[in-house]
Amino acid sequence: MPVNCEPLRKILELEHKKGYTDSAVFGGLDRFLGNWANQAITSITEPKLLLRFHRLRLADSNYASLSMEQRQEWVSKVLSFLPQLKRPEGKGDKAKVVLKVSRPASRAKRPPAKQSLDSPITIIKGISQGIATKLNKLGVSTVRDLLYFFPNRHLDYSQVKSISQLAEGNEETIIAHVWQARQVTLGGRRSTEVIVGDDTGNVRAVWFNNPYLVKQLATNKQVVLSGRVGLFQGRPVFQSPEWEILDDKELVHTGRLVPIYPLTQGLRPRQLRKLMKGVVDQWAGSLADFLPPELRERLKLLELPQALSQAHFPEDDDLKARARLRLAFDELILLQLGVLSKKRNWQQSPPAHPFTVKTTVLETFLKTLPFELTAAQHRVLSEILADLAKPQPMCRLLQGEVGSGKTVVATAALLMAAAGGHQGAFMAPTEILAEQHFGNICHFLSRSGHRETEEDYLHSYSGLLARPLTVALLIGDIKEAQKLELQQHIQAGEIDIVIGTHALIQKGVAFKQLALAVVDEQHRFGVSQRSALRQKGHNPHVLVMTATPIPRTLALTLYGDLDLSVIDELPPGRQLIKTKWLKPQQRQSAYAFLRRQVAAGRQAFIICPLVEESEVIQARAATAEYEHLSHEVFPELRLGLLHGRMSAVEKDEVMRRFRSGRLDILVSTPVVEVGIDVANAAVMLVESADRFGLSQLHQFRGRVGRGSEQSYCMFLAENPSEVGMERLDIIERVQDGFELAEEDLRLRGPGEFFGTRQSGLPDLKMAKLSDVALLELARNEATRLFSQDPGLKKPEHQPLAKELGRVWPQSAEWS
């Protein structure tokens, strides 16, 4: 029969009129609610209506302890549900029932005293040291980490059906009585079989290898079952469904949008879900909302505690989406405010050395180059030189395709530093790249000046400046005596341009007047390494370069504290690399083509994704592939092996042999992705190509086509997924790196375009970098906040400033 809601409705409306002062009824609302609920529940016989009633949790409410705002929200929520309690479904009603199962504000638990969000997770009941160790593996150490440990996805178990409505193959939820529960043997394993029924029929449920459920699923208990429905002998059956007893507790595993969390060995889904429900209920309310109220209300964003609760255990899809939007916005605005703050700090730091452009020197250098600069190179060089003329230190990101001519632009900037009597440093991530840059820069300078000195690691040129211009190479491979001698020359200011690896930032290296630092492939360096190079000078100008194409929107997000320059055209005559995606049955044809190219005097790369065989990832490993190719496929050719576990000396020796033509084929892991330049390498074969992103495949392809001969790139994929096939189709037809980067970002969707941890950026857990509109909204709001209150000193901005300090530790200087 319908529930008589009229007494409760009148009391709640009176409470509203009295301003939520808990004075609508003598003795307080909690006492009245308990009495009314215990009487009302006896009138409910229909299971779906009973479940909706349980959701209200009126019998043990805690209205008196709520704030005024929480009371208002709670009263409004209960009043909106009362009409549903007055309209029970009839037996013939086939409409779906959507369960709303979130905990009302009145049920929020309070965290223990003297414990904080930054307390270790072992303070939480149910988390032993053993469970804590498992959670640590998932990156969870504190209570705050748990609150931000979001589900990978949710199963929709919120649609309640009657047993007669069950459909094979669907994920279904029913409410029924247990008629019989017994232990059975299925497939040689002790299991549990239960017969449950409602007023439309009965259905069987089985749990394999779980005989202990018999004790918990007692006869006449009301249960909620959620799971996939199968068929057995023509009748529907639930196979190992999620289950819960229908009592006064809130549903966690059934009858709702059920969270699916990341797991590690030793953690079980139900165990972790129950644990997370307790943590969210007890601790979400402890999070202070750090967004300014004006901003939150203007953008109609959920309050932080509600967003966190709904992200884990959402009431419905709409609130789940709104929760993700709020939490993603938080991540992006904090990221934007952080990079804007860094840019301001950089620009307000003590003055740098402004350069006066020596026009004559620059024109001489450019005229003697063996090629004309492209319009894009001229534009970017002008932007850099304009920065160098200012007293504020330059902080610029230079993007450009492989082969677009970034190095010559950087050389011109370093030459201007030397012409002004300053020193410049050029840091590369590997010794191979450092040697390559040293050779290229010396080649450029030798055409406009006369070579005076030519030692292994030290060259000097006359004719460009009023004094000899000295260039040095500083890498770990240099003998100790030579290294000490170079360090003395650098400290005395006798070397104008130093090119090197991380050896540049070692303690023994001191510059007399470092005014320009160039960092190549900057994302390959750790935060502390880039910072250490900057500390070698007195606020030097910094130019960071990357050949990894980054979409402009993403660049403005991840590198918002850097001014952006892009070389968006290739030099004339740069050939297109013929690219083909091959099926497994075309492998032998690929080998035959490669053999013909080597016979014609070319060299080749073969790229494998792993160093060693793995049972988990069935990809061809470089070590095993090298042995296979050397003995069975190309026994007549000279093969070399290159991978990241080799020592620097071993890597350099292999590369020298390949560069000098003493090897025909280089079998390598992705270590060749960046920068290695071998003009005679005209063929590349990439194994398990579907395992790589578009930008990485494009970087591989850029290792060939460096010479005058037509070059080729072949991508082999054994069994690519649908997304993998789409990537391979795109890389086959698109040569432009920036277009590929946009496609890569689109295909990857949520997650990181490339890792933010290495960049010193906060982790992104909810934000999708493909969501351009949200990125732009966060950037605009951060810019507006920053222009109004750069130091976030206003009272309404203090919570945001505190959160910003927590998310961006002072040590995270990443640019």
Short mmCIF file of C-alpha atoms in Angstrom, two decimals, residues 564-720:
data_model
loop_
_atom_site.label_atom_id
_atom_site.label_comp_id
_atom_site.label_asym_id
_atom_site.label_seq_id
_atom_site.Cartn_x
_atom_site.Cartn_y
_atom_site.Cartn_z
CA LEU A 564 56.34 29.42 -28.03
CA SER A 565 58.15 29.47 -31.37
CA VAL A 566 57.42 26.98 -34.13
CA ILE A 567 59.40 26.15 -37.26
CA ASP A 568 56.44 24.95 -39.28
CA GLU A 569 58.06 24.32 -42.65
CA LEU A 570 60.79 22.01 -43.88
CA PRO A 571 63.72 23.17 -46.02
CA PRO A 572 63.06 22.91 -49.79
CA GLY A 573 64.04 19.59 -51.31
CA ARG A 574 63.36 17.64 -48.12
CA GLN A 575 61.97 14.37 -49.45
CA LEU A 576 58.84 12.58 -48.37
CA ILE A 577 59.56 9.20 -46.82
CA LYS A 578 57.58 6.42 -48.49
CA THR A 579 55.64 4.77 -45.68
CA LYS A 580 53.84 1.43 -45.69
CA TRP A 581 51.91 -0.53 -43.07
CA LEU A 582 52.56 -4.24 -43.59
CA LYS A 583 50.58 -7.30 -42.52
CA PRO A 584 52.35 -10.33 -40.94
CA GLN A 585 52.27 -12.26 -44.21
CA GLN A 586 54.33 -9.48 -45.85
CA ARG A 587 57.30 -9.93 -43.50
CA GLN A 588 59.42 -11.86 -45.98
CA SER A 589 58.79 -9.23 -48.66
CA ALA A 590 59.99 -6.58 -46.21
CA TYR A 591 63.17 -8.56 -45.52
CA ALA A 592 63.79 -8.98 -49.25
CA PHE A 593 63.33 -5.24 -49.84
CA LEU A 594 65.69 -4.41 -47.01
CA ARG A 595 68.30 -6.82 -48.40
CA ARG A 596 68.09 -5.13 -51.83
CA GLN A 597 68.58 -1.69 -50.28
CA VAL A 598 71.69 -2.83 -48.40
CA ALA A 599 73.03 -4.37 -51.62
CA ALA A 600 72.58 -0.93 -53.23
CA GLY A 601 74.82 0.59 -50.53
CA ARG A 602 72.18 1.79 -48.07
CA GLN A 603 71.87 1.09 -44.34
CA ALA A 604 68.78 0.20 -42.29
CA PHE A 605 67.21 0.38 -38.83
CA ILE A 606 65.04 -2.37 -37.34
CA ILE A 607 63.15 -1.18 -34.24
CA CYS A 608 61.79 -3.54 -31.55
CA PRO A 609 59.76 -2.36 -28.55
CA LEU A 610 61.35 -4.45 -25.77
CA VAL A 611 64.83 -5.46 -24.67
CA GLU A 612 63.86 -8.93 -23.42
CA GLU A 613 61.06 -11.36 -24.21
CA SER A 614 57.98 -10.92 -22.04
CA GLU A 615 55.15 -13.39 -21.50
CA VAL A 616 52.81 -10.51 -20.79
CA ILE A 617 53.54 -8.46 -23.90
CA GLN A 618 54.07 -10.60 -26.97
CA ALA A 619 56.35 -8.22 -28.85
CA ARG A 620 59.57 -9.04 -30.63
CA ALA A 621 62.41 -8.16 -28.32
CA ALA A 622 65.58 -6.55 -29.59
CA THR A 623 67.96 -9.09 -28.10
CA ALA A 624 66.08 -12.13 -29.37
CA GLU A 625 65.39 -10.45 -32.72
CA TYR A 626 69.05 -9.54 -33.16
CA GLU A 627 70.07 -13.19 -32.70
CA HIS A 628 67.32 -14.37 -35.03
CA LEU A 629 68.13 -11.84 -37.77
CA SER A 630 71.91 -12.32 -37.52
CA HIS A 631 71.81 -16.11 -37.86
CA GLU A 632 68.65 -16.94 -39.80
CA VAL A 633 67.55 -13.95 -41.91
CA PHE A 634 70.63 -11.86 -42.76
CA PRO A 635 73.63 -14.10 -42.00
CA GLU A 636 75.59 -12.46 -44.84
CA LEU A 637 75.10 -8.90 -43.50
CA ARG A 638 76.73 -6.96 -40.65
CA LEU A 639 74.25 -6.32 -37.81
CA GLY A 640 74.59 -4.31 -34.61
CA LEU A 641 72.46 -4.15 -31.46
CA LEU A 642 71.53 -1.00 -29.50
CA HIS A 643 69.36 -0.84 -26.38
CA GLY A 644 68.96 1.22 -23.23
CA ARG A 645 70.60 -1.29 -20.88
CA MET A 646 73.95 -1.04 -22.62
CA SER A 647 76.60 1.22 -21.10
CA ALA A 648 77.28 4.62 -22.68
CA VAL A 649 80.62 3.34 -24.01
CA GLU A 650 78.93 0.32 -25.65
CA LYS A 651 76.21 2.47 -27.21
CA ASP A 652 78.71 4.96 -28.60
CA GLU A 653 80.85 2.21 -30.11
CA VAL A 654 77.85 0.64 -31.88
CA MET A 655 76.71 4.03 -33.21
CA ARG A 656 80.18 4.93 -34.44
CA ARG A 657 80.36 1.65 -36.35
CA PHE A 658 76.91 2.28 -37.85
CA ARG A 659 77.62 5.90 -38.73
CA SER A 660 80.96 4.99 -40.36
CA GLY A 661 79.30 2.31 -42.51
CA ARG A 662 80.83 -0.70 -40.77
CA LEU A 663 77.34 -2.01 -39.94
CA ASP A 664 74.57 -2.64 -42.49
CA ILE A 665 71.62 -2.96 -40.12
CA LEU A 666 71.12 -1.56 -36.61
CA VAL A 667 68.64 -3.55 -34.49
CA SER A 668 67.47 -1.20 -31.76
CA THR A 669 64.91 -0.45 -29.09
CA PRO A 670 63.23 3.03 -29.18
CA VAL A 671 66.53 4.57 -27.98
CA VAL A 672 67.00 5.76 -31.60
CA GLU A 673 63.79 7.78 -31.44
CA VAL A 674 65.52 11.11 -30.93
CA GLY A 675 68.24 12.83 -32.86
CA ILE A 676 70.51 10.13 -34.31
CA ASP A 677 71.52 11.34 -37.74
CA VAL A 678 72.96 8.86 -40.26
CA ALA A 679 72.65 10.21 -43.80
CA ASN A 680 73.12 6.82 -45.46
CA ALA A 681 70.31 5.15 -43.45
CA ALA A 682 67.47 4.93 -45.98
CA VAL A 683 65.27 2.11 -44.64
CA MET A 684 63.46 1.59 -41.36
CA LEU A 685 61.44 -1.44 -40.27
CA VAL A 686 59.42 -1.08 -37.04
CA GLU A 687 58.23 -4.27 -35.34
CA SER A 688 54.94 -4.29 -33.36
CA ALA A 689 54.29 -0.81 -34.70
CA ASP A 690 50.76 -0.78 -33.27
CA ARG A 691 52.28 -0.57 -29.77
CA PHE A 692 53.60 2.95 -30.37
CA GLY A 693 51.82 6.31 -30.48
CA LEU A 694 51.65 8.35 -33.66
CA SER A 695 54.20 10.93 -32.52
CA GLN A 696 56.70 8.22 -31.61
CA LEU A 697 56.22 6.44 -34.95
CA HIS A 698 56.84 9.77 -36.66
CA GLN A 699 60.02 10.25 -34.63
CA PHE A 700 61.25 6.81 -35.75
CA ARG A 701 60.51 7.70 -39.36
CA GLY A 702 62.55 10.87 -38.98
CA ARG A 703 65.73 8.79 -38.51
CA VAL A 704 65.75 8.02 -42.25
CA GLY A 705 65.55 10.40 -45.17
CA ARG A 706 68.48 12.45 -43.87
CA GLY A 707 70.47 12.03 -47.09
CA SER A 708 69.78 12.53 -50.79
CA GLU A 709 68.47 9.01 -51.50
CA GLN A 710 64.79 8.08 -51.45
CA SER A 711 63.99 6.61 -48.04
CA TYR A 712 61.42 4.11 -46.84
CA CYS A 713 59.65 3.27 -43.59
CA MET A 714 57.81 -0.03 -43.02
CA PHE A 715 55.52 -0.66 -40.04
CA LEU A 716 54.82 -4.30 -39.16
CA ALA A 717 51.86 -5.15 -36.90
CA GLU A 718 50.91 -8.72 -35.97
CA ASN A 719 47.37 -8.24 -34.62
CA PRO A 720 46.55 -4.55 -34.14
#
